mmCIF file of C-alpha atoms in Angstrom:
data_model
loop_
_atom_site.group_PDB
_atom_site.id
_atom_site.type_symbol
_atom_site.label_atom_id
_atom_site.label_comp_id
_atom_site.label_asym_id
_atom_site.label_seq_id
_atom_site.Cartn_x
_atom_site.Cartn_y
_atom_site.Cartn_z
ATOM 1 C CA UNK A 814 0.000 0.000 0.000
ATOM 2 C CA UNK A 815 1.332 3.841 -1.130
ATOM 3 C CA UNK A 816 1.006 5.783 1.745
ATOM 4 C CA UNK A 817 2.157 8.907 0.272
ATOM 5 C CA UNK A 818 3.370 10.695 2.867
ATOM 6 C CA UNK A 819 5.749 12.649 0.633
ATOM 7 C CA UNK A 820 2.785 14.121 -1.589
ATOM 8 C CA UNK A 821 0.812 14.754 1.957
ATOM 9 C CA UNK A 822 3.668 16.654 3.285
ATOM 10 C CA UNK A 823 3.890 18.528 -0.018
ATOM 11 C CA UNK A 824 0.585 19.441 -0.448
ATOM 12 C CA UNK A 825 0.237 20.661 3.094
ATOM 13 C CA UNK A 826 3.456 22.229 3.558
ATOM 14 C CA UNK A 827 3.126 24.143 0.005
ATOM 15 C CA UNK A 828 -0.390 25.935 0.203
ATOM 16 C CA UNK A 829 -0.342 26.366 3.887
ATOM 17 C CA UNK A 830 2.993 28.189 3.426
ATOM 18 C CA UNK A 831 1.664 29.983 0.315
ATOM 19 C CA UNK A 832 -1.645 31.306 2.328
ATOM 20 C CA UNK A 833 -0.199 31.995 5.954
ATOM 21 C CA UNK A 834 0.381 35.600 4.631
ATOM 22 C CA UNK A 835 -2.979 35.764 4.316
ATOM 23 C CA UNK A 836 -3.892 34.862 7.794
ATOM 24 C CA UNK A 837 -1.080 37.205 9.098
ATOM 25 C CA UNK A 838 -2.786 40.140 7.161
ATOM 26 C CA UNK A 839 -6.205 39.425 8.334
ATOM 27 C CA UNK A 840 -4.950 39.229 12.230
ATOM 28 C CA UNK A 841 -3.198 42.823 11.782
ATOM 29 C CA UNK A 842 -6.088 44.057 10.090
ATOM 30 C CA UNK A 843 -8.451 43.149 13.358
ATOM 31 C CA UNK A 844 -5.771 44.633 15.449
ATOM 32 C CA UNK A 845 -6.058 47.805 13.590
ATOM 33 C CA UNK A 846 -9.776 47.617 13.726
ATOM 34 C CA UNK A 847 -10.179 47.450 9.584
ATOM 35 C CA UNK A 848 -12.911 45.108 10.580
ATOM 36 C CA UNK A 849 -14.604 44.445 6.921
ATOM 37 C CA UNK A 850 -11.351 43.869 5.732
ATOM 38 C CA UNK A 851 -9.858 41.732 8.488
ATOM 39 C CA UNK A 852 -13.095 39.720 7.649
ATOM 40 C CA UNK A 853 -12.685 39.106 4.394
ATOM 41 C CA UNK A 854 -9.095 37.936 5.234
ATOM 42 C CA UNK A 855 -10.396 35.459 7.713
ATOM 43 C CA UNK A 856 -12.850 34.277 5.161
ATOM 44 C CA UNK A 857 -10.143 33.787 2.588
ATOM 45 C CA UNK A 858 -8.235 31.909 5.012
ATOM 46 C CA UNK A 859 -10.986 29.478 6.055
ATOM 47 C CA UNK A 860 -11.733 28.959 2.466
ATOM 48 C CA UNK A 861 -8.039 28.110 1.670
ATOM 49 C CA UNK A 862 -7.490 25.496 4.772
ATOM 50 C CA UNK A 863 -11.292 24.198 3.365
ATOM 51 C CA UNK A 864 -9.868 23.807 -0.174
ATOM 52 C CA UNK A 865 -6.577 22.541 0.761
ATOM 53 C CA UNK A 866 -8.439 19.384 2.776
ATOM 54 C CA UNK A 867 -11.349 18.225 0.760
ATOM 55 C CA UNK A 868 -9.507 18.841 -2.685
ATOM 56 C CA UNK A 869 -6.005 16.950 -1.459
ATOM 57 C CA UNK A 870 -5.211 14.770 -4.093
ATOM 58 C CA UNK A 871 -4.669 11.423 -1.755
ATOM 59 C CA UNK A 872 -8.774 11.809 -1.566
ATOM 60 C CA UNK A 873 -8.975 12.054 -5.234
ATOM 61 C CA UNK A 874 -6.602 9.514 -6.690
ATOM 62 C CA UNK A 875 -8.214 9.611 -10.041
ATOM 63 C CA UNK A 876 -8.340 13.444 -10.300
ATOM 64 C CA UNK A 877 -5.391 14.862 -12.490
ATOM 65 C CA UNK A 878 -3.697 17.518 -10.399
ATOM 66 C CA UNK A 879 -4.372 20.141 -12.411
ATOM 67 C CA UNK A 880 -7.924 19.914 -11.945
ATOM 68 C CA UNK A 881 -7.414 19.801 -8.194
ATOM 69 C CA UNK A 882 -5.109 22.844 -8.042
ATOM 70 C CA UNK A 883 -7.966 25.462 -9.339
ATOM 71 C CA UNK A 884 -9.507 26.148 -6.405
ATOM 72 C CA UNK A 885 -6.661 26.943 -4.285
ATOM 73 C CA UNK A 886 -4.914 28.870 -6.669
ATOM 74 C CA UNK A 887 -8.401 30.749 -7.537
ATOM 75 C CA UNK A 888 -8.539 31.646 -3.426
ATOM 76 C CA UNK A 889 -5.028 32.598 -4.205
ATOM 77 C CA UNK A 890 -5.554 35.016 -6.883
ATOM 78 C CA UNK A 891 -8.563 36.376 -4.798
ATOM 79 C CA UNK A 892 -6.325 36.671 -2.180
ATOM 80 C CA UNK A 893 -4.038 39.151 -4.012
ATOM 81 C CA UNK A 894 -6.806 41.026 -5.386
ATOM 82 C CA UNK A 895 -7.614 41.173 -1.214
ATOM 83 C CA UNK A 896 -4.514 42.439 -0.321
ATOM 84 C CA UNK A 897 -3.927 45.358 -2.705
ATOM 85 C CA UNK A 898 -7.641 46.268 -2.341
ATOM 86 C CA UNK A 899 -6.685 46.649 1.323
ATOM 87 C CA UNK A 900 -3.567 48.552 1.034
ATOM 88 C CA UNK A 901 -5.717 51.219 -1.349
ATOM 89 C CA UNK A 902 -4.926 49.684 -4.643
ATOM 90 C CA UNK A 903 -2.275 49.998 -7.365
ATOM 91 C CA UNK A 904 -2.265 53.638 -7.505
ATOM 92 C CA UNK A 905 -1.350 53.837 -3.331
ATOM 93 C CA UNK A 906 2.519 52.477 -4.230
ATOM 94 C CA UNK A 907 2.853 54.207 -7.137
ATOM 95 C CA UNK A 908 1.995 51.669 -10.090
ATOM 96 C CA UNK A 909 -0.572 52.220 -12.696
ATOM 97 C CA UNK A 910 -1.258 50.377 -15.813
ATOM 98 C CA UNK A 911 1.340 52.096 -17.961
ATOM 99 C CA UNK A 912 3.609 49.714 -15.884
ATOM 100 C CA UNK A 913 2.497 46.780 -17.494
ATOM 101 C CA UNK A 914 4.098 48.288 -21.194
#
């Protein structure tokens, strides 16, 4: 029997490390009472560790990865939009579309 303890530890290790910024944000946010916004971080959060549990792929053996790997990075590229929302957008650090030529 494959135990695959080496794809459990990857899986875990990799999108819990890529989202813990996100649950650092939303605990500073609360602390500097940006409620709606510390919300929204804690919802991302619980919607990452959600996704990152029911859509491991030792639960779906059959699934190809890719297919499994939408949902977190979707949360993930939620999360970004999140975070510069937050910090007042693009135009608060000085980048604008132009940037993108």
């Amino acid at each position: 029997m494959n135990d695959r303890t080496g794809e459990r530890i990857g899986w875990m290790a990799g999108w819990i490390g890529g989202f813990i910024w996100v649950a650092i944000l939303f605990v500073v946010f609360i602390y500097q009472k940006k409620f709606v916004a510390g919300l929204c971080g804690l919802l991302l959060t619980v919607a990452s560790i959600i996704a990152i549990f029911s859509l491991a792929p030792w639960r779906h053996p059959s699934t190809p990865y890719w297919k499994l790997m939408l949902t977190p990075y979707g949360i993930f590229f939620v999360s970004i939009a999140w975070a510069i929302w937050t910090f007042g957008g693009l135009e608060s650090v000085g980048v604008n579309w132009w940037n993108l030529l």
